[in-house]
PDB file of C-alpha atoms in Angstrom:
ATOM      1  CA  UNK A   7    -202.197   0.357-130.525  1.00 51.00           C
ATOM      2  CA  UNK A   8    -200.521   0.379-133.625  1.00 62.00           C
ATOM      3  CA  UNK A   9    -203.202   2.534-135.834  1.00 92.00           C
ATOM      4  CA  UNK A  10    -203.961  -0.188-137.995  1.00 95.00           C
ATOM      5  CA  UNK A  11    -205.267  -3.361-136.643  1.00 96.00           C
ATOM      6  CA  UNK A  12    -206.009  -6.799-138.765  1.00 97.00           C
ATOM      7  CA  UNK A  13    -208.329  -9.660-137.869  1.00 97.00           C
ATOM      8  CA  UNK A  14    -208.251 -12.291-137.874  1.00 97.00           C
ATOM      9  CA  UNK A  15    -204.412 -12.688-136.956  1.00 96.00           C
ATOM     10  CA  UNK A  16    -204.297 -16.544-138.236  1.00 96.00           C
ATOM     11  CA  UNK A  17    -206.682 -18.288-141.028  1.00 96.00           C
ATOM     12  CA  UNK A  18    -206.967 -21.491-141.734  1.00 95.00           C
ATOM     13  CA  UNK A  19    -209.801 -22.637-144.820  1.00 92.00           C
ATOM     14  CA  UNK A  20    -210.558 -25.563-147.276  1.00 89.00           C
ATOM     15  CA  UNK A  21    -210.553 -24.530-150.801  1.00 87.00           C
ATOM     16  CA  UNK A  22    -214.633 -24.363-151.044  1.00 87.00           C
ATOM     17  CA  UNK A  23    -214.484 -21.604-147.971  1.00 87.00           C
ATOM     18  CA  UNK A  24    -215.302 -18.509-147.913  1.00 93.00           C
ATOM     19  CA  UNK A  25    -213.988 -16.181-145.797  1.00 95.00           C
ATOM     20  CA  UNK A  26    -213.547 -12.472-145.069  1.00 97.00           C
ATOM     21  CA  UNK A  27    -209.890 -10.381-143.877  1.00 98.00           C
ATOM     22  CA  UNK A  28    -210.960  -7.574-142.024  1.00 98.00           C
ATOM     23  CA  UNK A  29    -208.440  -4.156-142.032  1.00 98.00           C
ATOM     24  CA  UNK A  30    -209.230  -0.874-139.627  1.00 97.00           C
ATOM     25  CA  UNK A  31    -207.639   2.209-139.794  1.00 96.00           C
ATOM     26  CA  UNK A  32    -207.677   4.639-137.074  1.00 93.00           C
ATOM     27  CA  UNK A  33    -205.319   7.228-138.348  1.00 93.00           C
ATOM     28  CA  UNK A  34    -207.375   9.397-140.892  1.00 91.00           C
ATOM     29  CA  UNK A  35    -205.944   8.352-143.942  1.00 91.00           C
ATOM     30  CA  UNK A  36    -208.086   7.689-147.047  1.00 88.00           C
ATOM     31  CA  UNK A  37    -205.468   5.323-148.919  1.00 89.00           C
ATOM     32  CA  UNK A  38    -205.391   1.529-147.927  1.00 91.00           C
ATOM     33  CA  UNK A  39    -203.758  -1.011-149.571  1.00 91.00           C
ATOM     34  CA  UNK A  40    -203.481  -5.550-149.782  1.00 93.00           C
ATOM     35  CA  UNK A  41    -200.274  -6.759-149.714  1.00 93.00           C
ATOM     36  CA  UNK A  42    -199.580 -10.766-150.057  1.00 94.00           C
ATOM     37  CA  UNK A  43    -196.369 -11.737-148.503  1.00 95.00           C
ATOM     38  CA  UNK A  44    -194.943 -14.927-149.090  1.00 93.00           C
ATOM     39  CA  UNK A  45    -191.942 -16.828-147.926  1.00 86.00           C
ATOM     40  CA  UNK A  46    -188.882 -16.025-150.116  1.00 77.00           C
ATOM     41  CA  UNK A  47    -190.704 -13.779-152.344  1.00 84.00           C
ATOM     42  CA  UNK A  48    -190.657  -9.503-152.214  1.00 86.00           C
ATOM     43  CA  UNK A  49    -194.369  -8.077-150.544  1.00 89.00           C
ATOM     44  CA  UNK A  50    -196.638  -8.195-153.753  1.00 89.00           C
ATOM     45  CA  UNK A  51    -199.253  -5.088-154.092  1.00 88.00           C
ATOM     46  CA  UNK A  52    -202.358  -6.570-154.978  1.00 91.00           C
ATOM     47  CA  UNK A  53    -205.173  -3.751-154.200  1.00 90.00           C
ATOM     48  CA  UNK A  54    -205.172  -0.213-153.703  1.00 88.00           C
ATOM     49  CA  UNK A  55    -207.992   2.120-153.076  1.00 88.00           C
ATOM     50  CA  UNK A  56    -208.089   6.120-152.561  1.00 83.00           C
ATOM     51  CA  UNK A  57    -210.813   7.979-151.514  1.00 77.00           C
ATOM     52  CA  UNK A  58    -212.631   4.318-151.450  1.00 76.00           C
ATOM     53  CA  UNK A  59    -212.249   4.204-155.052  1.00 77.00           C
ATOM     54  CA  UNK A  60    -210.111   1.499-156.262  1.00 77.00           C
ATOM     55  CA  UNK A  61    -207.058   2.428-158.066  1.00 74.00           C
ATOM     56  CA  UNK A  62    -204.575  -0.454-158.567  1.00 68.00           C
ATOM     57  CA  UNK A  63    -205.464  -4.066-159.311  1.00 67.00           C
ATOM     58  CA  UNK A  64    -202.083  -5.746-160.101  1.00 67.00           C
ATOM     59  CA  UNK A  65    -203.454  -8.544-162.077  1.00 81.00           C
ATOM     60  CA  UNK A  66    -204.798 -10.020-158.995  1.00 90.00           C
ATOM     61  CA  UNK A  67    -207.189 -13.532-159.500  1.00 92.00           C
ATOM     62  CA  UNK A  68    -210.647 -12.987-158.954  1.00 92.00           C
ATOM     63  CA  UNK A  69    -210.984 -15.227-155.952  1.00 94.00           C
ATOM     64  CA  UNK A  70    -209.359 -12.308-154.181  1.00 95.00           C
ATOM     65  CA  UNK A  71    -212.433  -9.876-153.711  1.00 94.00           C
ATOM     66  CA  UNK A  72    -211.485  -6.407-152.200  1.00 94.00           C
ATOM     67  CA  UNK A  73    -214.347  -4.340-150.682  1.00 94.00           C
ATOM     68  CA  UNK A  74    -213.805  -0.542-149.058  1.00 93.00           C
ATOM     69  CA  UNK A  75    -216.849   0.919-147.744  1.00 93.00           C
ATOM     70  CA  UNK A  76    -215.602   3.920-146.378  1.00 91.00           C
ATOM     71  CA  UNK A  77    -212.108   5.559-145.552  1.00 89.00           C
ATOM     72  CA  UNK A  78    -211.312   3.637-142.479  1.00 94.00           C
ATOM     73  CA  UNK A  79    -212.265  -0.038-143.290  1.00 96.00           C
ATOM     74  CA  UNK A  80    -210.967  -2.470-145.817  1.00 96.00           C
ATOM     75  CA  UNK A  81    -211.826  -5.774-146.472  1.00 97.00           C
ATOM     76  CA  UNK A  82    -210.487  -9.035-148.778  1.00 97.00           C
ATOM     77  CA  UNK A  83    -212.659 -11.437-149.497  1.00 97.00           C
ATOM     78  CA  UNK A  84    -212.077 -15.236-150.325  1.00 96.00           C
ATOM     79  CA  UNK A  85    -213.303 -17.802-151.842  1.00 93.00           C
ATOM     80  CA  UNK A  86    -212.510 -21.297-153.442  1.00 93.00           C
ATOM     81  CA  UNK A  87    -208.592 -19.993-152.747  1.00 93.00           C
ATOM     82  CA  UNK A  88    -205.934 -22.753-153.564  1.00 93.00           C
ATOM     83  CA  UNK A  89    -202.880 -23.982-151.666  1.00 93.00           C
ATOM     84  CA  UNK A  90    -200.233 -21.429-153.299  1.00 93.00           C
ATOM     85  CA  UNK A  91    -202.496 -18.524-151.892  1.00 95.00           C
ATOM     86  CA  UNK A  92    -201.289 -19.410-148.303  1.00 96.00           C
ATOM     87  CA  UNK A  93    -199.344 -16.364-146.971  1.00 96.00           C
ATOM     88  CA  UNK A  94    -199.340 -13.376-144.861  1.00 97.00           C
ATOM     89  CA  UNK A  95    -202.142 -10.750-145.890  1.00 97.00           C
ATOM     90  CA  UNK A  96    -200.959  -7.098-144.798  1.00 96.00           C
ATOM     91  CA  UNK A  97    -202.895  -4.019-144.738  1.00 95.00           C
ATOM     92  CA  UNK A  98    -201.471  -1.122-145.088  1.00 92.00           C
ATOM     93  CA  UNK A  99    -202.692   2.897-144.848  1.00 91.00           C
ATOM     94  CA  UNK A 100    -201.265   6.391-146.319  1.00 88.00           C
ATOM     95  CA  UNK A 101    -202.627   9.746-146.414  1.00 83.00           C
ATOM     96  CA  UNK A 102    -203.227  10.111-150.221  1.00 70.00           C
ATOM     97  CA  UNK A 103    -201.070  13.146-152.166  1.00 56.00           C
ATOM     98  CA  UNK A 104    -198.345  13.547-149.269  1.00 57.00           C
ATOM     99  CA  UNK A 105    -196.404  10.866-149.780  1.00 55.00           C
ATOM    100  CA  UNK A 106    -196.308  10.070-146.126  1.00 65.00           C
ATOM    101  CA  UNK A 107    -194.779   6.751-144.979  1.00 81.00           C
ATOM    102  CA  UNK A 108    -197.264   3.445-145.144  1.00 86.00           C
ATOM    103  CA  UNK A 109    -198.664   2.371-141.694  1.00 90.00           C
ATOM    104  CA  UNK A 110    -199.009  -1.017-141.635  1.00 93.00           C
ATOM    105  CA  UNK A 111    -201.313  -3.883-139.611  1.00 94.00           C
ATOM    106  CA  UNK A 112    -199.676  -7.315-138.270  1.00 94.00           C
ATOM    107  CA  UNK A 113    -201.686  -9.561-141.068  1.00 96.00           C
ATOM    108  CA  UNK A 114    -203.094 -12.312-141.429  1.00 97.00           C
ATOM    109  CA  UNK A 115    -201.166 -15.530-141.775  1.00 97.00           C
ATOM    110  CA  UNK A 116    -203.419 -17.673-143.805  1.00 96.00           C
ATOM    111  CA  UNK A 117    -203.465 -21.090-144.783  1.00 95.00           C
ATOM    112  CA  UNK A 118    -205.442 -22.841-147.626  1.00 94.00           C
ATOM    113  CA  UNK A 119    -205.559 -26.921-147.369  1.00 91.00           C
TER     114      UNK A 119
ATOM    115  CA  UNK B   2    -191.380  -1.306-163.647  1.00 68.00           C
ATOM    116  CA  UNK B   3    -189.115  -1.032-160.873  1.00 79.00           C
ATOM    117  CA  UNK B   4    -187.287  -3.660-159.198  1.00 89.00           C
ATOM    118  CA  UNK B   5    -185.957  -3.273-155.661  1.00 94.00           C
ATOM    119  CA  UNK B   6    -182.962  -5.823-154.930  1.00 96.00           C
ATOM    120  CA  UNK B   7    -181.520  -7.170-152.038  1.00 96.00           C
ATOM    121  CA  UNK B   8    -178.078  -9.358-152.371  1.00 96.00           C
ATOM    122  CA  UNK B   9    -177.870 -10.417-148.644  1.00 96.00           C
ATOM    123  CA  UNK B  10    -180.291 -12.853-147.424  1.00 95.00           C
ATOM    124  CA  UNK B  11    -178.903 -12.969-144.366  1.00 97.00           C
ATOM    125  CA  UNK B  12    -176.801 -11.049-141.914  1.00 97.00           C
ATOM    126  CA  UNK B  13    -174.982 -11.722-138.464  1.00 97.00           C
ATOM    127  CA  UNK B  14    -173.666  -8.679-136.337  1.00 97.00           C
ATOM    128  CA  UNK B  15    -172.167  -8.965-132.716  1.00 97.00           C
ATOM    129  CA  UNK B  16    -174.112  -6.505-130.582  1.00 97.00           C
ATOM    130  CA  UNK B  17    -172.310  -2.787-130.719  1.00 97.00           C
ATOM    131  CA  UNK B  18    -171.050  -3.183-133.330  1.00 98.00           C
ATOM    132  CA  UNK B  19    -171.777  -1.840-137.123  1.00 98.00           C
ATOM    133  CA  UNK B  20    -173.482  -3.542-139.618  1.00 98.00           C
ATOM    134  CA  UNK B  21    -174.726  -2.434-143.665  1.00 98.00           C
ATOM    135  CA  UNK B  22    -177.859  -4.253-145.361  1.00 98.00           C
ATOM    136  CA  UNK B  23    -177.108  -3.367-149.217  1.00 98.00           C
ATOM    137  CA  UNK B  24    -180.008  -2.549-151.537  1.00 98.00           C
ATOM    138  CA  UNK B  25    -180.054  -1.354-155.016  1.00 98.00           C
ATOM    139  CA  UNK B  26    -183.030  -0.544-157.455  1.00 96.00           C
ATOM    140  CA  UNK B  27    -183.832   0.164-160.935  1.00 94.00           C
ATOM    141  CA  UNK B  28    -185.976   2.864-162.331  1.00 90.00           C
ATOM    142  CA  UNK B  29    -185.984   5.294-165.073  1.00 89.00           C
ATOM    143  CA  UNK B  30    -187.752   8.235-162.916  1.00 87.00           C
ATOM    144  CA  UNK B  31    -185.721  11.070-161.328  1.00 87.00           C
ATOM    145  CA  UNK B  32    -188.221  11.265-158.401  1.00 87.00           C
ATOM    146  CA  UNK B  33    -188.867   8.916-155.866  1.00 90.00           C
ATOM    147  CA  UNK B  34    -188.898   7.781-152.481  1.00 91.00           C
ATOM    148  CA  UNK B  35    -186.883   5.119-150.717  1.00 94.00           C
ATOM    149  CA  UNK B  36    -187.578   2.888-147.622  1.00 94.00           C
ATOM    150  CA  UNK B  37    -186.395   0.942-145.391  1.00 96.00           C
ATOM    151  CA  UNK B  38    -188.724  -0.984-143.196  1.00 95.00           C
ATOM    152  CA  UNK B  39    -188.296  -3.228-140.452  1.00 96.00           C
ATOM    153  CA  UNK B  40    -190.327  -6.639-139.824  1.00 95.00           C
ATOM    154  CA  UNK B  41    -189.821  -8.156-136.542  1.00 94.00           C
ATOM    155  CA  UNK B  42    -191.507 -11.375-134.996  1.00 91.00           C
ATOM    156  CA  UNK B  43    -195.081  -9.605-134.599  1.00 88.00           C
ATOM    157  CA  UNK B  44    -195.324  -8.901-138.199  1.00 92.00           C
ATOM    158  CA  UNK B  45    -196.113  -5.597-137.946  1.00 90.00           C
ATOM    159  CA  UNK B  46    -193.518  -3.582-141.134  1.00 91.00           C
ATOM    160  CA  UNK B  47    -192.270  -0.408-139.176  1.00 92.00           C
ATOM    161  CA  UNK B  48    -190.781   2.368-141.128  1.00 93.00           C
ATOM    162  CA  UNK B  49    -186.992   3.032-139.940  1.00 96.00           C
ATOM    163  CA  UNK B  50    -185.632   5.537-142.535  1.00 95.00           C
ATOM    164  CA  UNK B  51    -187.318   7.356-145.708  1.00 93.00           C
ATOM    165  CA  UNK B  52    -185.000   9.260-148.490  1.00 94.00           C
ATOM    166  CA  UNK B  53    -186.482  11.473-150.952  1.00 91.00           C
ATOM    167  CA  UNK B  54    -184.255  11.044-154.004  1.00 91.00           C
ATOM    168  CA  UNK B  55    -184.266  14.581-155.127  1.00 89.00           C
ATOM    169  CA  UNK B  56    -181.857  15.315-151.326  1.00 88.00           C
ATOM    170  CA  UNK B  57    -178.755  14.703-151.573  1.00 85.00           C
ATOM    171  CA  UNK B  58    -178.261  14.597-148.124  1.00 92.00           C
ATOM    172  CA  UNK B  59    -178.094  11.054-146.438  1.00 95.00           C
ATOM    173  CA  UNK B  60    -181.065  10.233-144.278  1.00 94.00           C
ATOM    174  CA  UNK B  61    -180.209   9.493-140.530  1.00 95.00           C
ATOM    175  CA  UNK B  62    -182.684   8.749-137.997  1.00 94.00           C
ATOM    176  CA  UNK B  63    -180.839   8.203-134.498  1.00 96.00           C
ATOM    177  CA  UNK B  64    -178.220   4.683-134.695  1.00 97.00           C
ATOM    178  CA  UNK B  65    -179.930   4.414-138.212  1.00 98.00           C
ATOM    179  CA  UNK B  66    -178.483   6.433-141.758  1.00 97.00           C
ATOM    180  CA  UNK B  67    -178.581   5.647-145.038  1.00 98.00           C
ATOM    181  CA  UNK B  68    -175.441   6.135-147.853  1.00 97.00           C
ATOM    182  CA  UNK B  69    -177.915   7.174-150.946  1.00 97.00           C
ATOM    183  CA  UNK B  70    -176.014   6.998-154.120  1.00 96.00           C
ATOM    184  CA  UNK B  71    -178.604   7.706-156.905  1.00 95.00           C
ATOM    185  CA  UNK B  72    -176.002   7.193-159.762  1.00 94.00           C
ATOM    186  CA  UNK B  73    -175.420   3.826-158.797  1.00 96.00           C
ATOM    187  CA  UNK B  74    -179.188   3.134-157.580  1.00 96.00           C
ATOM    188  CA  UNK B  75    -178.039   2.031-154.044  1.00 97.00           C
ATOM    189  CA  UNK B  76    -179.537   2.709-151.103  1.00 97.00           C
ATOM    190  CA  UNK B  77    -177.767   1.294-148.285  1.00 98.00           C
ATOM    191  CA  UNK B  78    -178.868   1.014-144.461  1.00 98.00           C
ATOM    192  CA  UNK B  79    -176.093   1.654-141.583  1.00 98.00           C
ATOM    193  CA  UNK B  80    -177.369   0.292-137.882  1.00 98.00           C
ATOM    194  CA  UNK B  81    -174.501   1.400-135.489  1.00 98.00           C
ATOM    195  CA  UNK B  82    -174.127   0.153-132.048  1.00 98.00           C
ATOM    196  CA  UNK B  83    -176.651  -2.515-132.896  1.00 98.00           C
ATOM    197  CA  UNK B  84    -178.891  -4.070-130.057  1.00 97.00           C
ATOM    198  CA  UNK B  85    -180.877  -7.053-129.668  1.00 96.00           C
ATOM    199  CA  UNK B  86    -184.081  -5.294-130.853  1.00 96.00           C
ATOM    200  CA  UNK B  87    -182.574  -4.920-134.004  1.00 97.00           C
ATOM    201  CA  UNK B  88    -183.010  -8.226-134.947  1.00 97.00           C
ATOM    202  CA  UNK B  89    -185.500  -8.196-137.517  1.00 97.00           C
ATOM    203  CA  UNK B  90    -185.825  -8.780-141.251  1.00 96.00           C
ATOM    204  CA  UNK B  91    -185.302  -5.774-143.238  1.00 97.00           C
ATOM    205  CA  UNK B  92    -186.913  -4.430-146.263  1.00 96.00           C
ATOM    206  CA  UNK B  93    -185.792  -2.132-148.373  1.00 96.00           C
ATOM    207  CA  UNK B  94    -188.981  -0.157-150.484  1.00 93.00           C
ATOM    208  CA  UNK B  95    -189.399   1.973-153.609  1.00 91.00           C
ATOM    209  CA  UNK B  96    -192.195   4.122-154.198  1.00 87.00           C
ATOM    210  CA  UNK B  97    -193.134   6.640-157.432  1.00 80.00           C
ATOM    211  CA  UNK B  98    -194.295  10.089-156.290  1.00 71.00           C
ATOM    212  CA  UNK B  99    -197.328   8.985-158.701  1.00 61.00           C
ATOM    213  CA  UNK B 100    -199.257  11.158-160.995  1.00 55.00           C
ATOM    214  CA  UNK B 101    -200.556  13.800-159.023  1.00 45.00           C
ATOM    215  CA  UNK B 102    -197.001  14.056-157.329  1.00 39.00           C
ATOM    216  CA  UNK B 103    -198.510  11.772-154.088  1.00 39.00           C
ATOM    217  CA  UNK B 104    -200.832   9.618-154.962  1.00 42.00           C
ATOM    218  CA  UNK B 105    -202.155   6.453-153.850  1.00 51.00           C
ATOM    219  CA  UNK B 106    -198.850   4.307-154.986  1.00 62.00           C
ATOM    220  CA  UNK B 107    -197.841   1.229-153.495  1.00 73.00           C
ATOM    221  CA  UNK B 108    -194.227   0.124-152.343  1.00 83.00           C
ATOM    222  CA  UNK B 109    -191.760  -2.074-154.281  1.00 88.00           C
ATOM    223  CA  UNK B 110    -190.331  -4.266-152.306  1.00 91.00           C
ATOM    224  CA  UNK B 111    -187.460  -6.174-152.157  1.00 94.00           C
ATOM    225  CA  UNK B 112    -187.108  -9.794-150.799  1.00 94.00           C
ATOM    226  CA  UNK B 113    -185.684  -8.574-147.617  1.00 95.00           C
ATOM    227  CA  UNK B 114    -182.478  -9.376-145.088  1.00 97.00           C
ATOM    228  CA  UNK B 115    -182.512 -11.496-142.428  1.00 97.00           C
ATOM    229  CA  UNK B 116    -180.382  -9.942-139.769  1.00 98.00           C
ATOM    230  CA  UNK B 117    -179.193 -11.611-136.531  1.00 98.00           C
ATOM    231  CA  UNK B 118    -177.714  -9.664-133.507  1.00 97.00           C
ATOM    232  CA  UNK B 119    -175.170 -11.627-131.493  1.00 96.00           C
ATOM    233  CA  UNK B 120    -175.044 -10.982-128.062  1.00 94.00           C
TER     234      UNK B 120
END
């Protein structure tokens, strides 16, 4: 049990899909973040939310939709997504003001055709 | 913005033995924190060594320590008697100590090293 868990682990869509990443934290933090990782490139922040209020949007596209309805749950949702946006989604969690380590999930490896 | 870099792609160690993943950074704060995380096979990043820059003192977390030189901005990663386990790609990670002094800030990455343990 790694105290964050990711689903689905793989994703595969068409560009008219929509679909939903799914992040659960079971560790009591009340920061969780999106990270896109892609081959040959550094882990790019994309969302970050405290207290379930987002804080950080690093000039993400809007096809990426983030949702966190409470402390322990984060969500990314997708739509009409294009080829370059295949990667590895991670989720990450941090106990806000103690600049504790990140916990992180396994991801999602997803891939757009 | 900070940038985290990380000159060695790739990395090849005979088990036992020593190796050193190099990272440097550039920032204009005086406080920070500094990472370095491993990725194996499952994916899952797993922290293996945090530095707060304002300690002087080099970080060292069993077979794993760090040689922090903030007036250079390097912050390089020492695995000694290295096992199989080990191999892994590395990441080395920045993070501000953000406005309140902890706040919600993400990590910097850099691209990461590949290392390979030879048995």
């Amino acid at each position: 049990e790694t105290g964050v868990t990711q689903t689905p682990r793989h994703l595969v869509m068409g560009m008219t899909n929509k679909k939903s990443l799914k992040c659960e934290q079971h560790l009591g933090h009340n920061a969780m973040y999106w990270y896109k990782q892609s081959a040959k490139k550094p882990l790019e922040l994309m969302f970050v939310y405290s207290l379930e209020e987002r804080v950080e949007n690093n000039s993400v596209p809007s096809r990426f939709s983030p949702e966190c309805p409470n402390s322990s749950h984060l969500f990314l949702h997708l739509h009409t997504l294009q080829p370059e946006d295949s990667a590895l989604y991670l989720c990450a969690s941090s106990q806000d003001g103690t600049n504790e380590k990140l916990f992180f999930g396994s991801g999602t490896q997803l891939s757009v055709l | 913005a900070q940038t985290v870099t990380q000159s060695q792609p790739e990395m090849s160690v005979q088990e036992a033995e020593t190796v050193t993943l190099s990272c440097t950074y550039d920032t204009s704060e005086s406080d920070y924190y500094l990472f370095w995380y491993k990725q194996p096979p499952s994916r899952q990043m797993i922290l293996v060594i945090r530095q707060e820059a304002y300690k002087q003192q080099n970080a060292t977390e069993n077979r794993f320590s760090v040689n922090f030189q903030k007036a250079a901005k390097s912050f390089s990663l020492k695995i000694s008697d290295s096992q199989l386990g080990d191999a892994a790609m590395y990441f080395c990670a920045y993070r501000s100590p953000g406005p309140s002094g902890g706040g919600a800030d993400g990590l910097t990455f850099g691209k990461g090293t590949h290392l390979i343990i030879q048995p």
